Amino acid sequence: VGDSKDFDSETESVCAFCGVGCQISIKVKDGKVKYVEGINGPANEGRLCVKGRFGYDYIHHNHRLTKPLIRRDDAPAKGLNVDPGNWQTHFREATWDEALDAAANGLKGRGREVAGFGSAKCTNEEAYLFQKFIREGFKHNNVDHCTRLCHASSVSALIENVGSGAVTATFNEIENADVAIVIGANPIENHPVAATYFKQFTKRGGKLIVMDPRGQALKRFATHMLQFRPGADVSMLNAIMHVIVEEGLYDQQYIDAYTENWDAEKEHLKNFTPEKMSEICGIDAETLRAVARDFAGAKAGMIFWGMGVSQHIHGTDNSRCLISLALMTGQVGRPGSGLHPLRGQNNVQGASDAGLVPMFLPDYQSVMDDGVRSAFTEVWGSDDFSAEKGLTVTEIMDDVHAGNIKAMYVLGENPAMSDPDVEHARDALAKLDHLVVQDIFITETANYADVILPASALYEKSGTVSNTNRQVQRVRPAVTPPGDAREDWWIEVELAKRCGLPWTYTDPSEVFAEMKVNMRSLDNITWDRLATEAVTYPSLTPTDPGQAVVFGDGFPRPEGRARFTPANVIAPDDTPDADYPMILTTGRQLEHWHTGSMTRRASVLDGLEPEANCSLHPSTLRKLGVEPGGHVRLTTKRGSIEIMARMDRAVAPDMVFLPFAFVEAAANILTNPAIDPYGKIPEFKFSAVKVEKAEGA
Ligand code: SF4
């Protein structure tokens, strides 16, 4: 690492990985990123984790797509069979004109036969353009992205009960709290910079309550660690709320002023005694009582959650409980209080805000509302489109199998790795008669493509992104895309033009200006302002840096009142039995990101964590006769994989933890596609599994 004179340029931007949204300085020498360091952004104050600091050289990997590609007439049958370093057997290089014409010819005029997956890795402008392309171009709402696989159930509960899908307080607000709950999240691995604020909070004497079926590093900092049974969230949370009601610890004044349906919630909670619920959740009644007293006694309390809460068939119910817990204790709308689902990808908040979901236009405005649709079509200068909610990620794949959807445009998503029961998704992709994939590598999904459009990494593009804190930040190009690769917004515009749409954008700033017309969340936030500062929405004046805490004076719901929605205990869909006696749960590791397309090509990160692995308790390994580092076979009703096993005391003896970034042992071959009925999110966190010693291990 040298000083600034060793670099040709330094560019300020935002980390490409998680929803924390750390600001970075990208140092470039000879056209290549050589070094990344944290700068003073509102979410990171100079800090970075290993991914942001070292995970950048994937940008220059020799697998980068540098030319548009078209499937060869003599290519082998579609399947997961392309070597990304030797793709010439399947594809041929094409000019942009040829590739865009081929892409558009397979899409235009096909209406309901087309569906689109956009990306939370792209900018807000690119997400906005993508949903507009499907809605304006094909007149329906079958457009979605990976929020469906992470926090869709949290968003559905928040919109239902609080009136807004975003966090009510930034994670940095923990510095004003005295008690915080972290449930179903492993921030030290998945939101590492946010975790540094959580650790500092405990050093100042804050009480941290960690709830997770898997042990985790944050446990060392916790006042209470509740390692509850997988899938038992509702029973545990209802028991805690039962104690708050029973002992009169709720905030009646707040409930009267700002909520509705309290009597029903109170009545509902009567049956959930800690003694009864402890048999289901595995946490003793006294601990449940102590946690209830600590949280209810907080002067300012926050609740953070992650995919351990959302990725269940009862994910919406889990979030409803967390919302009820915050409401009954009056812990929303004041400094140091609030609800914070820790968002996963760098721009999953922004992509959802920009309308990249099948039920909402930008700013969560319903597609079913005639007035909302006409406000958008007026700006777009287009005809009306369907008032029916569109299909979600997994529903789109089902509809491909049903023969209704025949063509897809996939930008930056990788359903051939990320969908549950992934062979079902792979078969659907193979069945499409036209698949356009826009990405930076030949991903597993691009294996099935008819046309591949070479796109840009985040450090090669211009635009805005919105992090988990609702902070809108500018990203800037530090290097140029390799070869003929182009920024995603440019590709979208060119494709739209060839599909007959009268798009004339020449810069992302023009897209941002159009977004502002119908997005009140962007009021007082301008492209120029973002050149010099990050702004948290809502921003109340042109100089207001934004509201870190919202809903202090009521909620964006009828009469300004948030709602209690009682939740019942629902068993996981795929319960263990004699054939599949253990529980499989999936997740991320610190070094790897989602389907691995970027981090497995980042030399430091892949060097640290090069091999597909799962984690098992020492007693389980002993029973299986497998040494740590030996191999096991994991089998569910969907499929089977062999994988290296690590010894990990954090995993319960009847559990196996499986990261999902490794194509050679793809976790989603095993996962259950059953979905939450509201958020439509799959139950990635619970599958019944058989674990055996691998043959020859
Ligand atoms: Fe990037 Fe998230 Fe790490 Fe920050 S915490 S450096 S945003 S991966």
XYZ file of C-alpha atoms and ligand atoms in Angstrom:
705
model
C 0.000 0.000 0.000
C 1.466 3.303 -0.992
C 0.399 6.893 -0.609
C -1.727 8.802 -3.077
C 1.134 9.557 -5.448
C 1.366 5.822 -6.206
C -2.060 5.843 -7.856
C -3.273 7.433 -11.072
C -6.699 8.243 -9.640
C -8.806 8.000 -6.496
C -12.590 7.786 -6.795
C -15.174 7.940 -4.026
C -17.966 5.406 -4.303
C -19.874 2.791 -2.270
C -18.936 -0.830 -1.492
C -20.442 -3.334 -3.933
C -21.459 -5.940 -1.386
C -23.788 -5.632 1.589
C -26.602 -3.284 2.551
C -24.489 -1.415 5.110
C -23.366 0.809 2.229
C -19.839 1.676 3.344
C -18.291 4.566 1.466
C -14.949 3.809 -0.118
C -12.082 5.394 -1.968
C -11.011 3.304 -4.972
C -7.350 3.747 -5.916
C -6.459 2.960 -9.519
C -3.119 2.446 -11.226
C -2.713 1.602 -14.929
C -6.461 1.175 -15.368
C -6.789 -1.370 -12.547
C -8.131 -1.118 -9.015
C -5.150 -1.573 -6.725
C -6.467 -0.633 -3.332
C -9.738 0.208 -1.579
C -10.038 2.019 1.727
C -12.952 3.186 3.835
C -13.845 6.861 3.925
C -16.122 8.860 6.159
C -19.586 7.776 4.989
C -22.566 8.034 7.346
C -22.836 4.267 7.721
C -19.173 3.355 8.125
C -17.138 6.364 9.309
C -14.037 4.994 7.618
C -14.545 1.333 8.518
C -14.597 -1.586 6.079
C -14.861 -5.354 6.381
C -12.770 -7.891 4.528
C -15.111 -7.935 1.515
C -15.093 -4.193 0.993
C -11.379 -3.873 1.720
C -10.007 -6.814 -0.277
C -12.829 -8.139 -2.471
C -12.331 -6.051 -5.621
C -10.098 -7.908 -8.081
C -13.020 -9.912 -9.505
C -13.469 -6.789 -11.636
C -10.306 -7.658 -13.551
C -10.815 -11.450 -13.620
C -10.173 -13.093 -16.959
C -13.719 -14.503 -16.927
C -15.128 -10.972 -17.387
C -17.439 -10.686 -20.359
C -15.933 -8.268 -22.857
C -18.173 -8.824 -25.889
C -21.859 -9.542 -26.445
C -22.410 -13.254 -27.027
C -25.047 -15.153 -28.997
C -25.735 -18.868 -28.564
C -24.299 -20.873 -31.434
C -26.646 -22.842 -33.672
C -24.559 -25.953 -32.986
C -24.297 -25.392 -29.199
C -24.948 -28.394 -26.959
C -28.423 -28.619 -25.396
C -29.065 -25.977 -22.738
C -27.822 -27.004 -19.315
C -25.324 -26.111 -16.639
C -22.526 -27.026 -19.010
C -20.562 -23.889 -19.983
C -16.964 -23.418 -18.892
C -16.758 -19.640 -18.265
C -13.119 -19.702 -19.386
C -13.895 -21.673 -22.541
C -17.361 -20.674 -23.683
C -16.688 -20.793 -27.443
C -18.356 -24.203 -27.769
C -21.678 -22.623 -26.769
C -21.551 -18.963 -27.830
C -20.094 -16.751 -30.517
C -19.053 -13.127 -30.201
C -21.367 -10.532 -31.712
C -21.480 -6.789 -32.213
C -23.716 -4.757 -29.918
C -26.128 -4.110 -32.802
C -26.410 -7.785 -33.618
C -26.783 -8.858 -29.986
C -29.295 -6.153 -29.080
C -31.348 -6.956 -32.187
C -31.285 -10.658 -31.308
C -32.233 -9.910 -27.687
C -35.068 -7.572 -28.688
C -36.415 -9.815 -31.461
C -37.020 -12.596 -28.973
C -38.854 -10.295 -26.557
C -40.841 -7.642 -28.397
C -44.523 -8.057 -28.994
C -44.742 -11.078 -26.677
C -46.620 -9.377 -23.811
C -47.472 -11.841 -21.063
C -45.005 -14.434 -22.395
C -42.120 -12.265 -21.134
C -40.934 -11.851 -17.537
C -37.979 -10.020 -16.011
C -35.630 -10.395 -13.060
C -33.727 -7.213 -12.197
C -30.942 -6.839 -9.691
C -30.240 -5.436 -6.247
C -26.599 -5.092 -7.299
C -27.464 -2.403 -9.854
C -28.137 1.264 -9.201
C -31.500 2.829 -8.362
C -31.697 4.237 -11.883
C -31.055 0.822 -13.431
C -33.673 -0.811 -11.198
C -36.191 1.891 -12.109
C -35.517 1.439 -15.825
C -35.846 -2.323 -15.555
C -39.307 -2.274 -13.959
C -40.376 0.421 -16.410
C -39.159 -1.715 -19.318
C -41.373 -4.645 -18.309
C -44.404 -2.508 -17.382
C -44.269 -0.115 -20.305
C -42.981 -2.626 -22.828
C -45.063 -5.683 -21.996
C -48.020 -4.163 -20.118
C -47.834 -6.310 -17.006
C -46.069 -6.564 -13.647
C -44.178 -9.847 -13.903
C -40.968 -8.265 -12.708
C -39.128 -9.030 -9.481
C -35.669 -9.363 -7.940
C -33.832 -10.961 -5.056
C -35.754 -9.133 -2.334
C -38.137 -12.065 -2.841
C -35.416 -14.328 -1.508
C -34.386 -12.170 1.455
C -36.648 -9.611 3.154
C -39.946 -9.720 1.217
C -41.791 -11.045 4.266
C -40.330 -8.303 6.484
C -41.425 -5.687 3.967
C -44.892 -7.180 3.744
C -45.315 -7.075 7.557
C -43.880 -3.553 7.797
C -46.148 -2.181 5.070
C -49.152 -3.909 6.601
C -48.556 -2.726 10.166
C -46.361 0.359 10.021
C -47.239 1.634 6.554
C -43.682 1.674 5.186
C -41.286 -1.068 4.092
C -38.055 0.624 5.143
C -36.319 0.782 8.520
C -37.756 3.182 11.094
C -34.288 4.018 12.427
C -30.739 3.755 11.095
C -28.528 1.108 12.693
C -26.256 3.887 13.942
C -29.115 4.909 16.239
C -28.024 2.047 18.490
C -25.676 4.612 20.048
C -28.776 6.207 21.596
C -30.297 2.896 22.774
C -29.841 1.086 26.054
C -31.305 -2.272 24.972
C -31.163 -3.926 21.546
C -32.433 -7.229 20.173
C -30.659 -8.897 17.257
C -32.699 -11.828 15.996
C -32.121 -14.151 13.055
C -29.157 -12.099 11.930
C -25.431 -12.732 12.136
C -24.066 -9.222 11.641
C -20.436 -10.038 12.430
C -20.428 -12.174 9.256
C -23.121 -10.541 7.143
C -23.141 -6.849 8.098
C -19.686 -6.620 9.652
C -19.375 -2.851 9.830
C -22.832 -2.514 11.397
C -21.681 -5.130 13.913
C -18.862 -2.832 15.040
C -21.510 -0.332 16.198
C -23.336 -3.140 18.034
C -20.144 -4.142 19.842
C -19.411 -0.523 20.813
C -22.939 -0.276 22.166
C -22.260 -3.149 24.583
C -18.918 -1.615 25.597
C -20.873 1.484 26.674
C -23.089 -0.738 28.837
C -25.951 -1.382 26.401
C -27.829 -4.641 26.899
C -27.659 -6.804 23.784
C -30.131 -9.665 23.412
C -29.157 -12.100 20.652
C -31.693 -14.652 19.434
C -30.540 -17.227 16.905
C -30.908 -20.999 16.483
C -27.216 -21.010 15.565
C -24.623 -19.664 17.959
C -22.636 -16.723 16.626
C -19.738 -14.439 17.463
C -22.002 -11.646 18.739
C -22.886 -14.011 21.608
C -19.686 -12.890 23.381
C -21.142 -9.401 23.661
C -24.669 -10.444 24.623
C -26.465 -10.026 27.933
C -28.772 -12.863 26.847
C -28.143 -15.411 24.091
C -31.327 -17.275 23.201
C -30.388 -20.222 20.996
C -33.957 -21.218 20.235
C -35.223 -24.137 18.180
C -35.238 -23.419 14.439
C -38.643 -22.237 13.261
C -39.900 -21.474 16.776
C -39.658 -17.676 16.481
C -43.383 -16.952 16.924
C -43.732 -19.069 20.052
C -40.696 -17.415 21.650
C -41.690 -13.862 20.725
C -45.321 -14.342 21.733
C -44.165 -15.694 25.103
C -41.994 -12.601 25.644
C -44.952 -10.373 24.758
C -47.208 -12.440 27.032
C -44.932 -11.554 29.957
C -45.031 -7.869 29.032
C -48.834 -7.987 29.094
C -49.064 -10.161 32.215
C -46.709 -7.937 34.184
C -48.234 -4.701 32.874
C -44.937 -3.586 31.313
C -46.482 -2.191 28.125
C -46.696 1.497 27.270
C -50.434 2.225 27.425
C -49.992 5.883 26.554
C -48.127 5.062 23.368
C -50.541 2.272 22.467
C -53.528 4.612 22.885
C -51.945 7.420 20.893
C -50.367 5.571 17.991
C -51.750 2.066 17.469
C -54.844 0.011 16.676
C -55.999 -3.554 17.371
C -54.282 -3.722 20.775
C -57.171 -5.475 22.483
C -57.087 -8.298 19.949
C -53.324 -8.669 20.371
C -53.609 -8.680 24.157
C -56.339 -11.299 24.052
C -54.381 -13.406 21.558
C -51.260 -13.429 23.742
C -53.095 -14.894 26.759
C -52.399 -18.480 25.723
C -48.709 -18.030 25.041
C -47.374 -18.552 28.532
C -43.578 -18.837 28.803
C -43.975 -22.235 30.449
C -45.990 -23.606 27.504
C -43.939 -21.898 24.792
C -40.656 -22.943 26.299
C -41.477 -26.534 25.278
C -41.715 -25.386 21.663
C -38.888 -22.856 21.457
C -36.471 -24.564 23.836
C -35.771 -21.435 25.915
C -36.583 -21.723 29.608
C -39.444 -19.644 30.976
C -37.241 -17.593 33.325
C -35.017 -16.437 30.475
C -38.072 -15.465 28.435
C -39.329 -13.450 31.405
C -35.950 -11.776 31.951
C -35.719 -10.771 28.284
C -39.268 -9.382 28.365
C -38.432 -7.278 31.420
C -35.168 -6.016 29.950
C -36.695 -4.954 26.655
C -39.849 -3.485 28.174
C -37.712 -1.625 30.719
C -35.531 0.008 28.059
C -35.488 3.777 27.874
C -34.763 3.320 24.184
C -34.816 -0.084 22.507
C -34.109 -1.253 18.985
C -34.892 -4.488 17.155
C -32.653 -5.716 14.331
C -33.431 -8.754 12.252
C -32.179 -10.694 9.289
C -33.042 -13.625 7.132
C -33.331 -15.996 10.043
C -36.604 -14.186 10.631
C -37.736 -13.651 7.063
C -36.882 -16.902 5.246
C -39.670 -19.028 6.671
C -43.183 -19.872 5.558
C -44.134 -17.854 8.642
C -41.621 -15.064 7.912
C -44.334 -12.406 7.801
C -45.684 -13.642 11.136
C -42.188 -13.471 12.635
C -41.897 -9.830 11.583
C -45.425 -9.081 12.795
C -44.334 -10.245 16.254
C -41.264 -7.992 16.221
C -43.385 -5.025 15.155
C -45.916 -5.772 17.917
C -43.115 -6.034 20.484
C -41.791 -2.603 19.489
C -45.267 -1.049 19.428
C -46.438 -2.354 22.796
C -43.309 -0.993 24.464
C -43.470 2.320 22.597
C -40.090 1.685 21.002
C -40.598 3.381 17.637
C -40.033 6.975 16.621
C -37.626 8.187 19.276
C -33.815 8.409 19.196
C -32.363 4.976 19.935
C -35.608 3.147 19.251
C -36.946 1.453 16.183
C -37.338 -1.464 13.808
C -34.467 -2.350 11.522
C -34.483 -5.305 9.122
C -30.808 -5.443 8.095
C -30.994 -5.389 4.299
C -28.747 -7.815 2.440
C -27.452 -6.602 -0.912
C -25.869 -3.207 -1.458
C -28.973 -1.860 -3.198
C -31.857 -4.147 -2.271
C -33.478 -1.239 -0.426
C -33.104 1.038 -3.426
C -34.217 -1.542 -5.988
C -37.371 -2.209 -3.956
C -37.966 1.534 -3.520
C -37.570 1.920 -7.297
C -40.451 -0.493 -7.959
C -38.543 -3.627 -8.916
C -41.268 -5.778 -7.379
C -44.436 -7.190 -8.916
C -46.989 -5.516 -6.650
C -45.634 -1.989 -6.322
C -44.558 0.843 -8.527
C -41.788 3.088 -7.114
C -42.229 4.142 -3.486
C -44.451 1.100 -2.781
C -47.408 2.554 -4.671
C -49.831 -0.212 -5.564
C -50.081 -1.334 -9.183
C -53.765 -1.972 -8.472
C -54.447 1.743 -7.922
C -55.691 3.367 -11.165
C -54.519 6.817 -10.044
C -51.016 5.572 -9.273
C -50.671 3.834 -12.636
C -51.892 6.871 -14.513
C -49.423 9.115 -12.643
C -46.621 6.924 -13.966
C -47.949 6.407 -17.500
C -48.377 10.158 -17.796
C -44.680 10.664 -17.041
C -43.736 7.758 -19.280
C -46.022 8.922 -22.103
C -47.304 5.362 -22.396
C -50.577 3.439 -22.392
C -51.940 1.882 -19.209
C -50.679 -1.530 -18.104
C -52.145 -4.361 -16.052
C -53.749 -3.550 -12.705
C -53.056 -7.102 -11.564
C -50.171 -7.800 -9.177
C -47.412 -9.597 -11.068
C -45.775 -12.902 -10.320
C -42.860 -13.214 -7.904
C -39.464 -14.861 -8.550
C -40.516 -18.405 -7.724
C -43.990 -17.999 -9.241
C -42.408 -16.877 -12.516
C -40.398 -20.114 -12.640
C -43.582 -22.103 -11.993
C -45.264 -20.204 -14.813
C -42.414 -21.089 -17.166
C -43.033 -24.741 -16.343
C -46.741 -24.166 -16.937
C -45.861 -22.960 -20.452
C -47.180 -19.407 -19.997
C -43.880 -17.544 -19.723
C -41.579 -18.355 -22.644
C -39.010 -15.572 -22.662
C -37.040 -13.821 -19.928
C -34.718 -10.886 -19.449
C -32.443 -11.446 -16.442
C -30.214 -8.594 -15.320
C -27.626 -9.398 -12.654
C -29.635 -12.136 -10.955
C -28.608 -15.751 -10.793
C -31.713 -17.897 -10.274
C -29.819 -21.005 -11.446
C -28.041 -20.751 -8.089
C -30.284 -18.658 -5.861
C -33.748 -20.195 -6.271
C -34.950 -22.850 -3.845
C -35.105 -26.394 -5.241
C -32.745 -25.033 -7.856
C -33.078 -27.898 -10.337
C -36.680 -26.721 -10.824
C -35.372 -23.246 -11.716
C -32.624 -24.647 -13.952
C -35.175 -26.801 -15.806
C -37.368 -23.718 -16.266
C -34.450 -21.714 -17.701
C -33.682 -24.553 -20.113
C -37.304 -24.600 -21.214
C -37.457 -20.909 -22.200
C -37.389 -20.305 -25.920
C -35.583 -16.985 -25.400
C -33.380 -15.948 -22.493
C -31.432 -12.687 -22.384
C -28.878 -12.452 -19.568
C -27.055 -9.231 -18.761
C -24.150 -9.717 -16.367
C -20.428 -9.331 -15.848
C -19.641 -13.073 -15.972
C -21.131 -16.170 -17.571
C -23.049 -16.982 -14.423
C -24.826 -20.282 -13.905
C -27.967 -18.566 -15.261
C -26.087 -17.296 -18.326
C -25.303 -20.947 -19.117
C -28.900 -21.132 -20.361
C -28.900 -17.822 -22.277
C -29.611 -17.214 -25.939
C -28.044 -13.770 -25.775
C -25.528 -12.524 -23.178
C -25.015 -8.774 -22.798
C -21.717 -7.793 -21.110
C -22.394 -5.352 -18.289
C -20.516 -3.325 -15.685
C -19.343 -3.918 -12.146
C -20.387 -1.291 -9.598
C -16.944 0.352 -9.602
C -17.358 0.980 -13.339
C -20.647 2.832 -13.218
C -22.424 6.011 -12.275
C -25.668 6.283 -10.356
C -27.175 6.152 -6.889
C -27.732 3.364 -4.360
C -29.748 3.253 -1.118
C -28.502 1.305 1.870
C -30.240 -0.408 4.767
C -30.348 2.965 6.595
C -32.361 4.666 3.787
C -29.212 6.612 2.914
C -29.027 7.524 -0.777
C -25.432 7.690 -1.991
C -23.692 8.291 -5.318
C -21.564 5.649 -6.978
C -18.932 6.792 -9.459
C -16.864 4.985 -12.076
C -13.283 4.397 -10.960
C -12.338 2.277 -13.979
C -13.815 1.675 -17.421
C -15.614 -1.587 -18.217
C -13.419 -4.117 -20.049
C -13.639 -4.487 -23.821
C -17.095 -3.752 -25.162
C -18.871 -4.164 -21.809
C -21.225 -1.258 -21.045
C -23.079 0.232 -18.089
C -26.335 -1.545 -17.384
C -28.516 1.547 -17.832
C -27.137 2.028 -21.366
C -27.891 -1.586 -22.279
C -31.427 -1.286 -20.897
C -32.064 1.865 -22.903
C -30.748 0.357 -26.144
C -32.792 -2.792 -25.648
C -35.920 -0.764 -24.868
C -35.489 1.302 -28.021
C -35.257 -1.863 -30.099
C -38.424 -3.124 -28.414
C -40.183 0.002 -29.670
C -40.076 2.212 -26.560
C -39.347 5.905 -27.140
C -36.557 6.148 -24.550
C -34.047 8.974 -24.959
C -31.980 8.873 -21.749
C -28.333 9.774 -22.228
C -27.224 9.809 -18.580
C -28.368 8.245 -15.261
C -29.023 11.752 -13.893
C -31.958 12.036 -16.338
C -33.409 8.805 -14.964
C -32.992 10.069 -11.399
C -34.821 13.273 -12.326
C -37.715 11.210 -13.730
C -37.833 9.037 -10.604
C -38.279 12.125 -8.458
C -41.541 13.053 -10.191
C -43.508 10.237 -8.555
C -41.293 9.328 -5.598
C -41.956 11.513 -2.566
C -39.133 9.679 -0.743
C -36.713 11.584 -3.013
C -38.098 15.020 -2.211
C -35.279 17.457 -1.478
C -32.724 14.943 -2.749
C -31.099 15.989 -6.007
C -28.401 14.514 -8.208
C -26.220 17.558 -7.573
C -26.726 17.402 -3.830
C -25.676 13.765 -3.828
C -22.403 14.774 -5.460
C -21.230 16.133 -2.124
C -23.259 14.304 0.538
C -25.251 11.196 1.329
C -28.869 11.975 2.177
C -31.133 9.854 4.346
C -34.701 9.826 3.114
C -37.022 11.397 4.059
C -35.183 14.716 3.836
C -37.480 17.522 4.952
C -35.677 20.491 3.392
C -33.021 20.981 0.694
C -30.391 21.126 3.440
C -31.785 18.493 5.836
C -29.341 15.540 5.871
C -32.406 13.356 6.404
C -34.351 11.734 9.182
C -32.457 8.967 10.978
C -35.607 8.153 12.967
C -39.115 8.301 11.541
C -42.702 7.970 12.762
C -42.296 9.941 15.983
C -45.604 11.623 15.310
C -47.622 8.786 13.793
C -47.501 6.333 10.933
C -48.340 6.475 7.218
C -51.479 4.416 7.837
C -55.153 5.262 8.357
C -55.481 7.758 11.225
C -51.710 7.678 11.614
C -51.917 4.455 13.642
C -49.687 1.392 13.435
C -51.402 -1.961 13.750
C -50.972 -5.010 15.944
C -51.452 -8.162 13.864
C -51.538 -11.250 16.103
C -49.494 -14.233 14.907
C -50.077 -17.918 15.482
C -47.518 -20.685 15.682
C -47.148 -22.446 12.334
C -44.847 -25.439 11.992
C -42.158 -25.375 9.299
C -43.295 -26.924 6.023
C -40.706 -29.687 5.831
C -40.602 -31.207 9.301
C -37.948 -33.820 10.155
C -38.988 -37.482 10.134
C -37.325 -40.882 10.285
C -35.921 -40.551 6.753
C -34.756 -36.944 7.076
C -34.167 -36.525 10.813
C -32.045 -33.351 10.948
C -32.597 -29.668 10.124
C -30.797 -27.906 7.283
C -30.363 -24.149 7.409
C -28.562 -22.059 4.801
C -26.811 -18.705 4.913
C -23.760 -16.654 4.032
C -20.172 -16.679 5.234
C -18.108 -13.565 5.898
C -15.870 -14.004 2.849
C -18.449 -14.932 0.253
C -21.270 -13.108 -1.328
C -24.526 -14.678 -2.427
C -24.081 -17.016 -5.400
C -20.315 -16.509 -5.355
C -20.037 -15.044 -8.861
C -17.990 -12.088 -7.565
C -16.287 -13.253 -4.370
C -15.175 -16.611 -5.702
C -13.286 -14.620 -8.326
C -11.813 -12.256 -5.707
C -8.386 -13.725 -4.947
C -8.117 -12.773 -1.262
C -11.658 -13.825 -0.391
C -11.502 -17.096 -2.298
C -8.081 -17.727 -0.816
C -9.536 -17.379 2.672
C -12.545 -19.588 1.994
C -11.836 -21.699 -1.082
C -13.877 -24.842 -0.490
C -17.558 -25.648 -0.219
C -18.292 -26.533 3.382
C -21.000 -27.203 5.910
C -20.930 -27.000 9.701
C -21.883 -29.767 12.105
C -21.744 -30.134 15.880
C -18.811 -32.222 17.219
C -21.194 -34.854 18.612
C -22.850 -35.235 15.210
C -19.509 -35.673 13.480
C -18.515 -38.246 16.076
C -21.750 -40.158 15.565
C -21.210 -40.149 11.802
C -17.596 -41.241 12.182
C -16.429 -38.217 10.191
C -13.304 -36.235 11.089
C -13.484 -32.421 10.813
C -12.554 -31.703 7.194
C -13.981 -35.050 6.046
C -16.908 -35.287 3.686
C -20.600 -35.873 4.304
C -23.589 -36.447 2.064
C -26.593 -34.198 2.660
C -29.910 -35.391 1.242
C -33.346 -33.785 1.284
C -36.534 -34.603 -0.599
C -35.222 -32.400 -3.446
C -31.702 -33.735 -3.955
C -28.325 -34.633 -2.589
C -24.805 -33.131 -2.387
C -21.428 -34.173 -1.005
C -19.495 -31.559 0.901
C -16.648 -31.013 3.364
C -17.797 -30.858 6.994
C -16.435 -28.479 9.589
C -16.778 -28.928 13.322
C -18.744 -26.082 14.847
C -20.119 -25.976 18.372
C -22.376 -23.077 17.394
C -24.581 -25.499 15.446
C -27.035 -27.604 17.452
C -26.508 -31.393 17.289
C -29.614 -31.850 15.111
C -28.687 -29.073 12.659
C -26.461 -28.544 9.667
C -25.483 -25.076 8.442
C -24.776 -24.791 4.721
C -23.442 -21.677 2.918
C -24.949 -21.096 -0.524
C -22.079 -19.541 -2.511
C -20.576 -22.759 -3.907
C -21.802 -24.099 -7.255
C -19.947 -27.401 -6.832
C -22.147 -28.217 -3.825
C -25.084 -25.894 -4.406
C -27.125 -25.494 -1.233
C -30.291 -24.810 -3.167
C -30.311 -28.288 -4.675
C -31.571 -29.180 -1.198
C -33.811 -26.278 -0.136
C -37.582 -26.258 0.108
C -39.556 -24.049 -2.317
C -42.549 -23.712 0.056
C -43.285 -19.998 0.455
C -44.684 -17.560 2.982
C -48.211 -16.707 1.788
C -47.749 -12.928 2.175
C -44.134 -12.128 1.292
C -43.879 -15.156 -1.063
C -40.411 -15.847 0.333
C -39.113 -19.449 0.328
C -38.280 -21.323 3.529
C -34.497 -21.362 3.041
C -33.936 -21.586 6.790
C -35.565 -24.951 7.409
C -35.474 -28.219 5.486
C -35.543 -31.753 6.823
C -32.255 -33.410 5.885
C -30.436 -36.713 6.145
C -26.706 -36.434 6.925
C -24.426 -39.385 6.195
C -20.740 -40.051 5.917
C -19.856 -39.641 2.234
C -18.790 -42.784 0.415
C -15.033 -43.008 0.392
C -14.722 -40.233 2.995
Fe -18.974 -3.652 2.147
Fe -20.879 -4.411 3.846
Fe -18.344 -4.895 4.398
Fe -19.262 -2.412 4.456
S -19.870 -4.078 5.822
S -17.325 -3.088 3.563
S -20.768 -2.459 2.782
S -19.512 -5.767 2.703
